[in-house]
PDB file of C-alpha atoms in Angstrom:
ATOM      1  CA  MET A   1     104.212 153.211 110.620  1.00  0.00           C
ATOM      2  CA  LYS A   2     107.586 151.488 110.823  1.00  0.00           C
ATOM      3  CA  LYS A   3     108.022 149.038 113.643  1.00  0.00           C
ATOM      4  CA  ARG A   4     111.366 148.965 115.389  1.00  0.00           C
ATOM      5  CA  PHE A   5     111.123 145.463 116.798  1.00  0.00           C
ATOM      6  CA  PHE A   6     110.200 142.117 115.274  1.00  0.00           C
ATOM      7  CA  GLU A   7     107.920 139.608 116.980  1.00  0.00           C
ATOM      8  CA  GLU A   8     110.913 137.420 117.825  1.00  0.00           C
ATOM      9  CA  GLN A   9     112.595 140.312 119.645  1.00  0.00           C
ATOM     10  CA  ILE A  10     109.412 141.230 121.515  1.00  0.00           C
ATOM     11  CA  ILE A  11     108.947 137.667 122.731  1.00  0.00           C
ATOM     12  CA  GLY A  12     112.579 137.712 123.858  1.00  0.00           C
ATOM     13  CA  PHE A  13     111.934 140.891 125.854  1.00  0.00           C
ATOM     14  CA  LEU A  14     108.881 139.325 127.481  1.00  0.00           C
ATOM     15  CA  ARG A  15     110.900 136.254 128.440  1.00  0.00           C
ATOM     16  CA  GLU A  16     113.569 138.472 130.000  1.00  0.00           C
ATOM     17  CA  ALA A  17     110.880 140.095 132.135  1.00  0.00           C
ATOM     18  CA  ASP A  18     109.495 136.663 133.069  1.00  0.00           C
ATOM     19  CA  ALA A  19     113.005 135.634 134.116  1.00  0.00           C
ATOM     20  CA  GLY A  20     112.974 138.370 136.760  1.00  0.00           C
ATOM     21  CA  LEU A  21     114.466 141.458 135.108  1.00  0.00           C
ATOM     22  CA  PRO A  22     112.646 144.563 136.406  1.00  0.00           C
ATOM     23  CA  ILE A  23     110.419 146.108 133.735  1.00  0.00           C
ATOM     24  CA  LYS A  24     111.875 149.609 134.068  1.00  0.00           C
ATOM     25  CA  GLU A  25     115.387 148.246 133.593  1.00  0.00           C
ATOM     26  CA  LEU A  26     114.293 146.097 130.636  1.00  0.00           C
ATOM     27  CA  CYS A  27     112.668 149.090 128.932  1.00  0.00           C
ATOM     28  CA  ARG A  28     115.708 151.305 129.486  1.00  0.00           C
ATOM     29  CA  LYS A  29     118.099 148.574 128.314  1.00  0.00           C
ATOM     30  CA  HIS A  30     116.311 148.001 124.985  1.00  0.00           C
ATOM     31  CA  GLY A  31     114.924 151.505 124.405  1.00  0.00           C
ATOM     32  CA  PHE A  32     111.134 151.184 124.528  1.00  0.00           C
ATOM     33  CA  SER A  33     108.448 152.505 126.844  1.00  0.00           C
ATOM     34  CA  GLU A  34     106.661 150.689 129.622  1.00  0.00           C
ATOM     35  CA  ALA A  35     103.418 151.234 127.735  1.00  0.00           C
ATOM     36  CA  SER A  36     104.874 149.310 124.797  1.00  0.00           C
ATOM     37  CA  TYR A  37     105.884 146.501 127.135  1.00  0.00           C
ATOM     38  CA  TYR A  38     102.373 146.151 128.553  1.00  0.00           C
ATOM     39  CA  LEU A  39     100.824 146.339 125.085  1.00  0.00           C
ATOM     40  CA  TRP A  40     103.149 143.603 123.845  1.00  0.00           C
ATOM     41  CA  ARG A  41     102.491 141.517 126.946  1.00  0.00           C
ATOM     42  CA  SER A  42      98.752 141.657 126.297  1.00  0.00           C
ATOM     43  CA  LYS A  43      99.254 140.669 122.652  1.00  0.00           C
ATOM     44  CA  PHE A  44     102.170 138.218 122.783  1.00  0.00           C
ATOM     45  CA  GLY A  45     102.176 137.054 126.418  1.00  0.00           C
ATOM     46  CA  GLY A  46     102.761 133.304 126.622  1.00  0.00           C
ATOM     47  CA  MET A  47     103.391 132.898 122.882  1.00  0.00           C
ATOM     48  CA  THR A  48     106.300 131.217 121.224  1.00  0.00           C
ATOM     49  CA  VAL A  49     108.003 132.557 118.107  1.00  0.00           C
ATOM     50  CA  PRO A  50     106.208 130.176 115.674  1.00  0.00           C
ATOM     51  CA  GLU A  51     102.855 131.098 117.216  1.00  0.00           C
ATOM     52  CA  ALA A  52     103.611 134.816 116.763  1.00  0.00           C
ATOM     53  CA  LYS A  53     104.562 134.249 113.122  1.00  0.00           C
ATOM     54  CA  ARG A  54     101.328 132.319 112.559  1.00  0.00           C
ATOM     55  CA  LEU A  55      99.354 135.140 114.204  1.00  0.00           C
ATOM     56  CA  LYS A  56     100.951 137.641 111.839  1.00  0.00           C
ATOM     57  CA  GLU A  57     100.098 135.454 108.827  1.00  0.00           C
ATOM     58  CA  LEU A  58      96.504 135.076 109.980  1.00  0.00           C
ATOM     59  CA  GLU A  59      96.147 138.836 110.508  1.00  0.00           C
ATOM     60  CA  ALA A  60      97.456 139.487 106.986  1.00  0.00           C
ATOM     61  CA  GLU A  61      95.077 136.896 105.523  1.00  0.00           C
ATOM     62  CA  ASN A  62      92.185 138.362 107.482  1.00  0.00           C
ATOM     63  CA  ALA A  63      92.937 141.856 106.141  1.00  0.00           C
ATOM     64  CA  ARG A  64      93.073 140.503 102.588  1.00  0.00           C
ATOM     65  CA  LEU A  65      89.747 138.712 102.985  1.00  0.00           C
ATOM     66  CA  LYS A  66      88.098 141.808 104.477  1.00  0.00           C
ATOM     67  CA  LYS A  67      89.287 143.826 101.489  1.00  0.00           C
ATOM     68  CA  LEU A  68      87.890 141.225  99.059  1.00  0.00           C
ATOM     69  CA  LEU A  69      84.554 141.232 100.878  1.00  0.00           C
ATOM     70  CA  ALA A  70      84.351 145.034 100.801  1.00  0.00           C
ATOM     71  CA  GLU A  71      85.119 145.097  97.072  1.00  0.00           C
ATOM     72  CA  SER A  72      82.502 142.408  96.410  1.00  0.00           C
ATOM     73  CA  MET A  73      79.864 144.254  98.412  1.00  0.00           C
ATOM     74  CA  LEU A  74      80.652 147.466  96.524  1.00  0.00           C
ATOM     75  CA  GLU A  75      80.291 145.691  93.176  1.00  0.00           C
ATOM     76  CA  ASN A  76      76.939 144.246  94.298  1.00  0.00           C
ATOM     77  CA  GLU A  77      75.702 147.677  95.358  1.00  0.00           C
ATOM     78  CA  ILE A  78      76.748 149.231  92.043  1.00  0.00           C
ATOM     79  CA  THR A  79      74.957 146.442  90.160  1.00  0.00           C
ATOM     80  CA  ARG A  80      71.775 146.938  92.207  1.00  0.00           C
ATOM     81  CA  GLU A  81      71.892 150.682  91.621  1.00  0.00           C
ATOM     82  CA  ALA A  82      72.323 150.191  87.864  1.00  0.00           C
ATOM     83  CA  LEU A  83      69.371 147.764  87.755  1.00  0.00           C
ATOM     84  CA  ARG A  84      67.156 150.213  89.671  1.00  0.00           C
ATOM     85  CA  LYS A  85      67.894 152.951  87.155  1.00  0.00           C
ATOM     86  CA  LYS A  86      67.035 150.720  84.197  1.00  0.00           C
ATOM     87  CA  TRP A  87      63.494 150.035  85.430  1.00  0.00           C
TER      88      TRP A  87
END
């Protein structure tokens, strides 16, 4: 799924809303739904741009580590299965 907005832009939108711009007007101005606004607010509310970038890096690292763990567990299971068949 292609994202239309970067974290920096989203944080900018949230700051505009914090500055007093009505949410409906903000959404219409930038072309996203109110549901997207509230989702972003729950995820990025109160963050700065460097914090959002760090969050993205940590999420990517977490996904990579989960993949490595899954592959390792699969290899262990295959090894156990092979040893059971030998005996």
